[in-house]
mmCIF file of C-alpha atoms in Angstrom:
data_model
loop_
_atom_site.group_PDB
_atom_site.id
_atom_site.type_symbol
_atom_site.label_atom_id
_atom_site.label_comp_id
_atom_site.label_asym_id
_atom_site.label_seq_id
_atom_site.Cartn_x
_atom_site.Cartn_y
_atom_site.Cartn_z
ATOM 1 C CA MET A 17 31.228 -6.579 -10.415
ATOM 2 C CA VAL A 18 27.754 -8.082 -10.634
ATOM 3 C CA ILE A 19 27.179 -7.491 -6.927
ATOM 4 C CA LEU A 20 28.446 -3.916 -7.249
ATOM 5 C CA GLY A 21 26.126 -3.315 -10.217
ATOM 6 C CA LEU A 22 23.149 -4.648 -8.269
ATOM 7 C CA ALA A 23 24.040 -2.459 -5.280
ATOM 8 C CA LEU A 24 24.128 0.627 -7.507
ATOM 9 C CA CYS A 25 20.525 -0.104 -8.526
ATOM 10 C CA LEU A 26 19.341 1.498 -5.271
ATOM 11 C CA PRO A 27 20.614 5.054 -5.942
ATOM 12 C CA ALA A 28 19.863 4.601 -9.647
ATOM 13 C CA GLN A 29 16.271 3.698 -8.782
ATOM 14 C CA PHE A 30 15.645 6.973 -6.976
ATOM 15 C CA TYR A 31 17.375 9.053 -9.651
ATOM 16 C CA LEU A 32 15.428 7.429 -12.485
ATOM 17 C CA ARG A 33 12.166 7.604 -10.552
ATOM 18 C CA PHE A 34 12.571 11.352 -10.160
ATOM 19 C CA ALA A 35 13.292 11.713 -13.866
ATOM 20 C CA MET A 36 10.405 9.401 -14.796
ATOM 21 C CA ARG A 37 7.821 11.670 -13.191
ATOM 22 C CA GLU A 38 8.119 13.968 -16.178
ATOM 23 C CA THR A 39 9.728 12.032 -19.020
ATOM 24 C CA GLY A 40 8.820 8.372 -18.633
ATOM 25 C CA ILE A 41 11.609 5.775 -18.899
ATOM 26 C CA HIS A 42 9.572 2.741 -18.025
ATOM 27 C CA ASN A 43 11.738 -0.071 -19.434
ATOM 28 C CA THR A 44 14.938 1.225 -17.872
ATOM 29 C CA ILE A 45 13.473 1.688 -14.423
ATOM 30 C CA THR A 46 11.835 -1.748 -14.562
ATOM 31 C CA VAL A 47 15.250 -3.369 -15.036
ATOM 32 C CA VAL A 48 16.785 -1.226 -12.284
ATOM 33 C CA ASN A 49 13.896 -2.017 -9.915
ATOM 34 C CA TYR A 50 14.306 -5.743 -10.468
ATOM 35 C CA GLY A 51 18.042 -5.366 -9.899
ATOM 36 C CA PHE A 52 17.456 -3.611 -6.602
ATOM 37 C CA GLY A 53 14.870 -6.202 -5.585
ATOM 38 C CA PHE A 54 17.235 -9.100 -6.321
ATOM 39 C CA TYR A 55 20.054 -7.338 -4.485
ATOM 40 C CA SER A 56 17.948 -6.697 -1.379
ATOM 41 C CA LEU A 57 16.963 -10.377 -1.223
ATOM 42 C CA LEU A 58 20.548 -11.505 -1.808
ATOM 43 C CA LEU A 59 21.767 -9.179 0.926
ATOM 44 C CA THR A 60 19.172 -10.506 3.365
ATOM 45 C CA PHE A 61 20.024 -14.157 2.784
ATOM 46 C CA THR A 62 23.774 -13.419 2.820
ATOM 47 C CA LEU A 63 23.483 -11.703 6.202
ATOM 48 C CA ALA A 64 21.426 -14.629 7.531
ATOM 49 C CA GLN A 65 24.007 -17.089 6.196
ATOM 50 C CA GLY A 66 26.842 -15.088 7.768
ATOM 51 C CA LEU A 67 25.205 -14.920 11.180
ATOM 52 C CA PHE A 68 24.339 -18.622 11.124
ATOM 53 C CA GLY A 69 27.830 -19.528 9.920
ATOM 54 C CA HIS A 70 29.520 -17.565 12.677
ATOM 55 C CA ALA A 71 27.255 -19.125 15.292
ATOM 56 C CA VAL A 72 28.003 -22.639 14.039
ATOM 57 C CA GLY A 73 31.721 -21.845 13.834
ATOM 58 C CA PHE A 74 31.946 -21.536 17.589
ATOM 59 C CA THR A 75 30.501 -24.978 18.277
ATOM 60 C CA PRO A 76 32.885 -27.784 19.336
ATOM 61 C CA GLN A 77 31.610 -30.062 16.565
ATOM 62 C CA HIS A 78 32.498 -27.522 13.843
ATOM 63 C CA LYS A 79 35.981 -26.896 15.266
ATOM 64 C CA LYS A 80 36.734 -30.623 14.985
ATOM 65 C CA LEU A 81 35.929 -30.707 11.239
ATOM 66 C CA PRO A 82 38.843 -30.911 8.764
ATOM 67 C CA ASN A 83 39.491 -27.816 6.622
ATOM 68 C CA ASP A 84 38.254 -29.398 3.385
ATOM 69 C CA ARG A 85 34.949 -30.241 5.079
ATOM 70 C CA ARG A 86 34.581 -26.674 6.356
ATOM 71 C CA GLN A 87 35.286 -25.299 2.878
ATOM 72 C CA PHE A 88 32.672 -27.632 1.394
ATOM 73 C CA LEU A 89 30.065 -26.415 3.898
ATOM 74 C CA ARG A 90 30.907 -22.773 3.153
ATOM 75 C CA GLN A 91 30.520 -23.310 -0.592
ATOM 76 C CA THR A 92 27.286 -25.226 -0.078
ATOM 77 C CA SER A 93 25.851 -22.420 2.047
ATOM 78 C CA ARG A 94 26.751 -19.867 -0.629
ATOM 79 C CA ILE A 95 24.950 -21.901 -3.257
ATOM 80 C CA GLY A 96 22.019 -22.124 -0.842
ATOM 81 C CA VAL A 97 21.952 -18.326 -0.552
ATOM 82 C CA LEU A 98 21.777 -17.952 -4.340
ATOM 83 C CA GLY A 99 19.116 -20.652 -4.568
ATOM 84 C CA ALA A 100 16.961 -19.087 -1.843
ATOM 85 C CA THR A 101 17.325 -15.646 -3.425
ATOM 86 C CA ALA A 102 16.311 -16.927 -6.852
ATOM 87 C CA ALA A 103 13.365 -18.895 -5.448
ATOM 88 C CA VAL A 104 11.931 -15.989 -3.440
ATOM 89 C CA PHE A 105 12.584 -13.579 -6.312
ATOM 90 C CA GLY A 106 10.722 -15.782 -8.800
ATOM 91 C CA TYR A 107 7.782 -16.294 -6.459
ATOM 92 C CA ALA A 108 7.623 -12.586 -5.594
ATOM 93 C CA ALA A 109 7.764 -11.524 -9.246
ATOM 94 C CA GLU A 110 4.878 -13.856 -10.091
ATOM 95 C CA ARG A 111 2.793 -12.635 -7.139
ATOM 96 C CA ALA A 112 3.237 -8.963 -8.011
ATOM 97 C CA LEU A 113 1.787 -9.473 -11.498
ATOM 98 C CA ALA A 114 -1.089 -11.708 -10.392
ATOM 99 C CA GLU A 115 -4.772 -10.850 -10.710
ATOM 100 C CA PRO A 116 -6.247 -8.381 -8.190
ATOM 101 C CA THR A 117 -7.499 -10.031 -5.001
ATOM 102 C CA VAL A 118 -10.829 -9.043 -3.450
ATOM 103 C CA GLN A 119 -10.337 -9.094 0.311
ATOM 104 C CA ARG A 120 -13.808 -9.479 1.845
ATOM 105 C CA ILE A 121 -14.179 -8.200 5.397
ATOM 106 C CA ARG A 122 -17.278 -8.491 7.579
ATOM 107 C CA LEU A 123 -17.054 -5.500 9.922
ATOM 108 C CA PRO A 124 -18.990 -5.692 13.222
ATOM 109 C CA ILE A 125 -20.196 -2.258 14.361
ATOM 110 C CA THR A 126 -21.678 -1.657 17.795
ATOM 111 C CA ASP A 127 -25.205 -0.197 17.755
ATOM 112 C CA LEU A 128 -25.391 -0.319 13.947
ATOM 113 C CA PRO A 129 -29.007 0.162 12.850
ATOM 114 C CA ALA A 130 -30.520 -2.932 11.279
ATOM 115 C CA GLU A 131 -31.244 -0.921 8.113
ATOM 116 C CA LEU A 132 -27.502 -0.375 7.542
ATOM 117 C CA GLU A 133 -26.497 -3.994 7.945
ATOM 118 C CA GLY A 134 -25.054 -5.133 4.632
ATOM 119 C CA LEU A 135 -23.871 -1.657 3.560
ATOM 120 C CA THR A 136 -20.797 -2.167 1.377
ATOM 121 C CA ILE A 137 -17.647 -0.053 1.038
ATOM 122 C CA ALA A 138 -14.912 -0.775 -1.508
ATOM 123 C CA GLN A 139 -11.355 0.498 -1.203
ATOM 124 C CA ILE A 140 -8.419 0.721 -3.558
ATOM 125 C CA SER A 141 -5.120 2.224 -2.439
ATOM 126 C CA ASP A 142 -1.519 2.630 -3.601
ATOM 127 C CA VAL A 143 -2.112 1.800 -7.252
ATOM 128 C CA HIS A 144 1.017 3.742 -8.296
ATOM 129 C CA ILE A 145 0.027 4.322 -11.899
ATOM 130 C CA GLY A 146 3.032 5.391 -13.912
ATOM 131 C CA GLN A 147 5.385 2.550 -12.978
ATOM 132 C CA LEU A 148 3.340 -0.656 -13.236
ATOM 133 C CA GLN A 149 4.080 -3.415 -15.718
ATOM 134 C CA GLY A 150 1.197 -4.171 -18.077
ATOM 135 C CA GLU A 151 -0.378 -1.056 -16.644
ATOM 136 C CA GLU A 152 -3.277 -0.510 -19.045
ATOM 137 C CA ALA A 153 -4.592 -4.060 -18.742
ATOM 138 C CA TYR A 154 -4.148 -4.111 -14.981
ATOM 139 C CA ILE A 155 -6.100 -0.886 -14.483
ATOM 140 C CA GLN A 156 -8.943 -2.305 -16.540
ATOM 141 C CA LYS A 157 -8.958 -5.402 -14.314
ATOM 142 C CA ILE A 158 -9.217 -3.208 -11.230
ATOM 143 C CA ILE A 159 -12.173 -1.297 -12.666
ATOM 144 C CA ALA A 160 -13.978 -4.441 -13.842
ATOM 145 C CA THR A 161 -13.483 -6.120 -10.462
ATOM 146 C CA VAL A 162 -14.703 -3.102 -8.474
ATOM 147 C CA ASN A 163 -17.725 -2.477 -10.687
ATOM 148 C CA ALA A 164 -18.761 -6.135 -10.487
ATOM 149 C CA LEU A 165 -19.041 -5.759 -6.694
ATOM 150 C CA ASN A 166 -21.888 -3.178 -7.024
ATOM 151 C CA VAL A 167 -20.829 -1.408 -3.838
ATOM 152 C CA ASP A 168 -22.589 1.401 -2.034
ATOM 153 C CA ILE A 169 -19.530 3.597 -1.358
ATOM 154 C CA MET A 170 -16.250 3.638 -3.303
ATOM 155 C CA THR A 171 -13.066 4.923 -1.637
ATOM 156 C CA VAL A 172 -9.587 5.678 -3.007
ATOM 157 C CA THR A 173 -7.041 6.226 -0.239
ATOM 158 C CA GLY A 174 -4.119 7.856 -2.024
ATOM 159 C CA ASP A 175 -0.928 7.064 -3.932
ATOM 160 C CA VAL A 176 -2.876 6.608 -7.143
ATOM 161 C CA VAL A 177 -0.049 8.003 -9.288
ATOM 162 C CA ASP A 178 3.702 8.285 -9.692
ATOM 163 C CA GLY A 179 4.061 11.153 -12.123
ATOM 164 C CA SER A 180 2.564 14.433 -13.270
ATOM 165 C CA VAL A 181 -0.891 15.064 -14.710
ATOM 166 C CA ALA A 182 0.733 15.993 -18.020
ATOM 167 C CA ARG A 183 2.367 12.571 -18.280
ATOM 168 C CA LEU A 184 -0.295 10.319 -16.756
ATOM 169 C CA ALA A 185 -3.666 11.907 -17.594
ATOM 170 C CA HIS A 186 -4.289 9.325 -20.316
ATOM 171 C CA SER A 187 -3.233 6.415 -18.083
ATOM 172 C CA VAL A 188 -5.560 7.325 -15.207
ATOM 173 C CA GLU A 189 -8.533 8.163 -17.438
ATOM 174 C CA PRO A 190 -10.165 4.699 -17.086
ATOM 175 C CA LEU A 191 -10.545 5.287 -13.320
ATOM 176 C CA ARG A 192 -13.302 7.729 -14.229
ATOM 177 C CA ASN A 193 -15.442 4.628 -14.805
ATOM 178 C CA LEU A 194 -15.404 3.392 -11.198
ATOM 179 C CA ARG A 195 -19.027 2.933 -10.167
ATOM 180 C CA SER A 196 -20.863 2.898 -6.818
ATOM 181 C CA LYS A 197 -24.274 3.863 -5.511
ATOM 182 C CA TYR A 198 -23.213 6.897 -3.471
ATOM 183 C CA GLY A 199 -20.081 7.962 -5.329
ATOM 184 C CA THR A 200 -16.285 7.775 -5.155
ATOM 185 C CA TYR A 201 -14.337 9.474 -2.340
ATOM 186 C CA PHE A 202 -10.631 10.291 -2.591
ATOM 187 C CA VAL A 203 -7.874 11.452 -0.237
ATOM 188 C CA THR A 204 -4.282 12.270 -1.098
ATOM 189 C CA GLY A 205 -1.292 10.068 -0.371
ATOM 190 C CA ASN A 206 2.346 11.033 -0.125
ATOM 191 C CA HIS A 207 3.034 10.183 -3.770
ATOM 192 C CA GLU A 208 0.444 12.705 -4.967
ATOM 193 C CA TYR A 209 2.602 15.340 -3.276
ATOM 194 C CA TYR A 210 5.702 14.084 -5.075
ATOM 195 C CA SER A 211 3.758 14.397 -8.340
ATOM 196 C CA GLY A 212 1.902 17.718 -7.941
ATOM 197 C CA ALA A 213 -1.012 17.230 -5.536
ATOM 198 C CA PRO A 214 -3.028 20.385 -6.406
ATOM 199 C CA ALA A 215 -3.075 19.459 -10.095
ATOM 200 C CA TRP A 216 -4.123 15.899 -9.315
ATOM 201 C CA ILE A 217 -6.852 17.067 -6.958
ATOM 202 C CA ASP A 218 -8.300 19.235 -9.730
ATOM 203 C CA HIS A 219 -7.957 16.391 -12.221
ATOM 204 C CA PHE A 220 -9.793 13.880 -10.060
ATOM 205 C CA LYS A 221 -12.552 16.399 -9.394
ATOM 206 C CA ASN A 222 -13.214 16.257 -13.135
ATOM 207 C CA PHE A 223 -13.900 12.539 -12.707
ATOM 208 C CA GLY A 224 -16.808 13.450 -10.450
ATOM 209 C CA TRP A 225 -14.921 12.156 -7.411
ATOM 210 C CA ARG A 226 -15.506 13.821 -4.049
ATOM 211 C CA ILE A 227 -12.104 15.007 -2.820
ATOM 212 C CA LEU A 228 -12.025 15.162 0.966
ATOM 213 C CA GLU A 229 -9.537 17.776 2.196
ATOM 214 C CA ASN A 230 -9.955 17.719 5.970
ATOM 215 C CA GLU A 231 -13.720 17.683 5.465
ATOM 216 C CA HIS A 232 -16.691 15.346 5.380
ATOM 217 C CA ASP A 233 -19.923 14.489 3.626
ATOM 218 C CA VAL A 234 -23.113 13.294 5.289
ATOM 219 C CA LEU A 235 -25.019 10.618 3.394
ATOM 220 C CA THR A 236 -28.600 9.739 4.274
ATOM 221 C CA ILE A 237 -29.014 6.001 3.867
ATOM 222 C CA ALA A 238 -32.223 4.283 4.972
ATOM 223 C CA ASN A 239 -33.063 7.432 6.974
ATOM 224 C CA HIS A 240 -29.778 7.233 8.899
ATOM 225 C CA ALA A 241 -26.808 9.620 8.771
ATOM 226 C CA VAL A 242 -23.567 8.106 7.469
ATOM 227 C CA VAL A 243 -20.509 10.348 7.702
ATOM 228 C CA VAL A 244 -17.660 9.967 5.197
ATOM 229 C CA ALA A 245 -14.671 12.097 6.229
ATOM 230 C CA GLY A 246 -11.176 12.406 4.803
ATOM 231 C CA VAL A 247 -7.836 14.039 5.532
ATOM 232 C CA HIS A 248 -4.691 14.974 3.639
ATOM 233 C CA ASP A 249 -1.695 12.656 3.909
ATOM 234 C CA LEU A 250 -0.085 12.624 7.355
ATOM 235 C CA LYS A 251 3.113 14.326 6.061
ATOM 236 C CA ALA A 252 1.429 16.574 3.489
ATOM 237 C CA GLU A 253 2.271 19.833 5.268
ATOM 238 C CA GLN A 254 5.949 19.158 4.559
ATOM 239 C CA HIS A 255 5.067 19.875 0.927
ATOM 240 C CA ILE A 256 2.130 22.283 1.231
ATOM 241 C CA ILE A 257 1.724 24.014 4.605
ATOM 242 C CA ALA A 258 -2.013 24.468 4.144
ATOM 243 C CA HIS A 259 -2.470 20.705 3.675
ATOM 244 C CA SER A 260 -1.944 19.627 7.272
ATOM 245 C CA CYS A 261 -3.577 16.351 8.291
ATOM 246 C CA ASN A 262 -6.388 17.294 10.668
ATOM 247 C CA PRO A 263 -9.021 14.661 11.547
ATOM 248 C CA SER A 264 -10.673 16.998 14.071
ATOM 249 C CA LYS A 265 -11.219 19.599 11.362
ATOM 250 C CA ALA A 266 -12.468 16.923 8.994
ATOM 251 C CA LEU A 267 -15.199 15.938 11.459
ATOM 252 C CA SER A 268 -16.012 19.458 12.632
ATOM 253 C CA ASP A 269 -19.799 19.959 12.717
ATOM 254 C CA ALA A 270 -20.416 16.342 11.716
ATOM 255 C CA PRO A 271 -23.593 14.943 13.303
ATOM 256 C CA THR A 272 -22.767 13.410 16.671
ATOM 257 C CA ASP A 273 -25.636 10.937 16.329
ATOM 258 C CA ALA A 274 -24.439 9.507 12.998
ATOM 259 C CA ALA A 275 -25.155 5.807 12.623
ATOM 260 C CA PHE A 276 -21.707 5.184 11.099
ATOM 261 C CA THR A 277 -18.591 7.345 10.705
ATOM 262 C CA LEU A 278 -15.883 6.534 8.183
ATOM 263 C CA LEU A 279 -12.496 8.286 7.991
ATOM 264 C CA LEU A 280 -10.273 8.032 4.919
ATOM 265 C CA ALA A 281 -6.588 8.609 5.703
ATOM 266 C CA HIS A 282 -3.734 7.387 3.522
ATOM 267 C CA HIS A 283 -1.255 6.892 6.363
ATOM 268 C CA PRO A 284 -2.424 4.480 9.106
ATOM 269 C CA GLY A 285 -0.515 6.574 11.659
ATOM 270 C CA THR A 286 -3.320 9.124 11.329
ATOM 271 C CA ALA A 287 -5.162 6.977 13.874
ATOM 272 C CA GLU A 288 -2.895 8.455 16.551
ATOM 273 C CA LEU A 289 -4.652 11.803 15.945
ATOM 274 C CA THR A 290 -8.167 10.438 16.400
ATOM 275 C CA ASN A 291 -8.232 9.263 20.023
ATOM 276 C CA ASN A 292 -10.772 11.923 21.010
ATOM 277 C CA LEU A 293 -12.993 11.361 17.973
ATOM 278 C CA ASN A 294 -15.886 8.992 17.415
ATOM 279 C CA ILE A 295 -14.790 7.017 14.354
ATOM 280 C CA ASP A 296 -16.141 3.589 13.528
ATOM 281 C CA LEU A 297 -13.693 2.786 10.737
ATOM 282 C CA GLN A 298 -10.507 4.326 9.341
ATOM 283 C CA LEU A 299 -9.440 3.121 5.887
ATOM 284 C CA SER A 300 -5.743 3.510 5.099
ATOM 285 C CA GLY A 301 -2.951 2.169 2.893
ATOM 286 C CA HIS A 302 0.662 3.303 2.518
ATOM 287 C CA THR A 303 2.481 0.312 4.074
ATOM 288 C CA HIS A 304 1.938 -2.219 1.233
ATOM 289 C CA ALA A 305 2.049 -4.724 4.136
ATOM 290 C CA GLY A 306 5.813 -4.663 3.566
ATOM 291 C CA GLN A 307 5.279 -5.832 -0.056
ATOM 292 C CA TYR A 308 8.043 -8.447 -0.098
ATOM 293 C CA PHE A 309 10.350 -10.367 2.212
ATOM 294 C CA PRO A 310 11.970 -9.383 4.560
ATOM 295 C CA ALA A 311 9.981 -6.129 4.820
ATOM 296 C CA THR A 312 6.803 -8.186 5.283
ATOM 297 C CA TRP A 313 8.327 -9.459 8.546
ATOM 298 C CA VAL A 314 9.598 -6.168 9.946
ATOM 299 C CA ILE A 315 6.881 -3.726 8.812
ATOM 300 C CA GLN A 316 4.946 -4.284 12.053
ATOM 301 C CA TYR A 317 7.834 -2.778 14.026
ATOM 302 C CA PHE A 318 7.599 0.487 12.092
ATOM 303 C CA HIS A 319 3.805 0.890 12.014
ATOM 304 C CA LYS A 320 1.359 0.297 14.832
ATOM 305 C CA PHE A 321 -1.200 -0.644 12.194
ATOM 306 C CA ALA A 322 0.747 -2.352 9.412
ATOM 307 C CA ARG A 323 -1.842 -4.392 7.527
ATOM 308 C CA GLY A 324 -5.373 -5.727 7.637
ATOM 309 C CA LEU A 325 -8.044 -5.131 10.253
ATOM 310 C CA ASN A 326 -6.998 -3.704 13.623
ATOM 311 C CA LYS A 327 -8.996 -2.666 16.661
ATOM 312 C CA ASN A 328 -8.506 0.984 17.651
ATOM 313 C CA ASN A 329 -10.293 2.284 20.741
ATOM 314 C CA ALA A 330 -13.994 1.744 20.088
ATOM 315 C CA GLY A 331 -13.523 1.536 16.315
ATOM 316 C CA TRP A 332 -11.391 -0.121 13.658
ATOM 317 C CA VAL A 333 -8.435 0.688 11.406
ATOM 318 C CA TYR A 334 -8.094 -1.240 8.157
ATOM 319 C CA VAL A 335 -4.830 -1.070 6.195
ATOM 320 C CA ASN A 336 -5.028 -2.066 2.526
ATOM 321 C CA SER A 337 -1.895 -3.948 1.411
ATOM 322 C CA GLY A 338 -1.732 -2.137 -1.919
ATOM 323 C CA THR A 339 -3.776 -2.423 -5.092
ATOM 324 C CA GLY A 340 -0.537 -1.909 -7.004
ATOM 325 C CA TYR A 341 3.083 -2.052 -5.931
ATOM 326 C CA TRP A 342 5.948 0.411 -5.592
ATOM 327 C CA GLY A 343 9.507 -0.086 -6.763
ATOM 328 C CA PRO A 344 10.409 -3.676 -7.689
ATOM 329 C CA ALA A 345 7.505 -5.670 -9.106
ATOM 330 C CA LEU A 346 7.833 -8.107 -6.211
ATOM 331 C CA ARG A 347 5.281 -9.202 -3.633
ATOM 332 C CA THR A 348 5.287 -12.022 -1.110
ATOM 333 C CA THR A 349 2.105 -11.171 0.796
ATOM 334 C CA ASP A 350 -0.790 -13.616 0.710
ATOM 335 C CA ILE A 351 -2.898 -10.867 -0.907
ATOM 336 C CA SER A 352 -1.999 -9.654 -4.395
ATOM 337 C CA GLY A 353 -3.283 -6.334 -5.745
ATOM 338 C CA GLU A 354 -5.791 -5.821 -2.950
ATOM 339 C CA ILE A 355 -9.293 -4.509 -3.550
ATOM 340 C CA THR A 356 -11.006 -4.367 -0.175
ATOM 341 C CA LEU A 357 -14.717 -5.018 0.221
ATOM 342 C CA MET A 358 -16.116 -4.024 3.627
ATOM 343 C CA THR A 359 -19.586 -5.188 4.577
ATOM 344 C CA LEU A 360 -21.099 -3.652 7.703
ATOM 345 C CA ALA A 361 -22.670 -5.964 10.249
ATOM 346 C CA ARG A 362 -24.255 -5.535 13.654
ATOM 347 C CA ALA A 363 -21.881 -6.430 16.495
#
């Protein structure tokens, strides 16, 4: 009955999450999320134990064992499954609620003017406000950490919220205080579309953020042109036809002699649409780097660019592993609550 209850946490999670977007049932969904997380780990280790047990069962040595010895080994392996599940669950729960991690990346750029060496870009992504534990305090930690970096350009690459403006306006209000020299740039993620993207776009405009909807800005820094472009989420047109993801449109009429071109795109798969474009760096999120075991192992088979810094043609794609988390408050990545700090360098 316990196993059945844990299994039912998966459909319950999606039902409650849909309801939570408008009403808010934080405590209930936290319990259900943890239940689903524990179940997914238990299922993984049980499958591994079953496969290993069947493989061992065919060996001559195992066939020679007396029945009581075989039964003892089966019981021991079951206890091992529970122990491994509990250990990974405890570690993952602690990691998910840890302090934000600043991931510092030195980014070599070919032909970068000497005057732009040292230019800094900060990124947060996939905060998922509306379903975090200790949400208010955690958001304040994000803001304090970002502002202490004194960056030149601040970027927010989608999935900021899980819920409507009516429910979460107060919760997201502190993000208004993000500071940078040249401003904050935002692009939508898939969860904005689950939560009412047009309303959130208008709301974030009131923060003074520059919302990039298949468009770009040109910054003049040390007498050099720096292009900051952004696109809608890769699957946005499934929700709003006019919000197709179009990197070519975003860079239309951008200066071809720009010293540095940055593209903000929530989904790393957007890079597949940029092969004919001159982009030095694409900043993305979405994958959470798998978030917790075993997804952290298999995520690379579902995304060409699954986490961290990746070479793409003549430029780079960087995938933030999530400033927050989604679903169970579990994380087994080496980075917890990532805030990315990019520093440009001459290649």
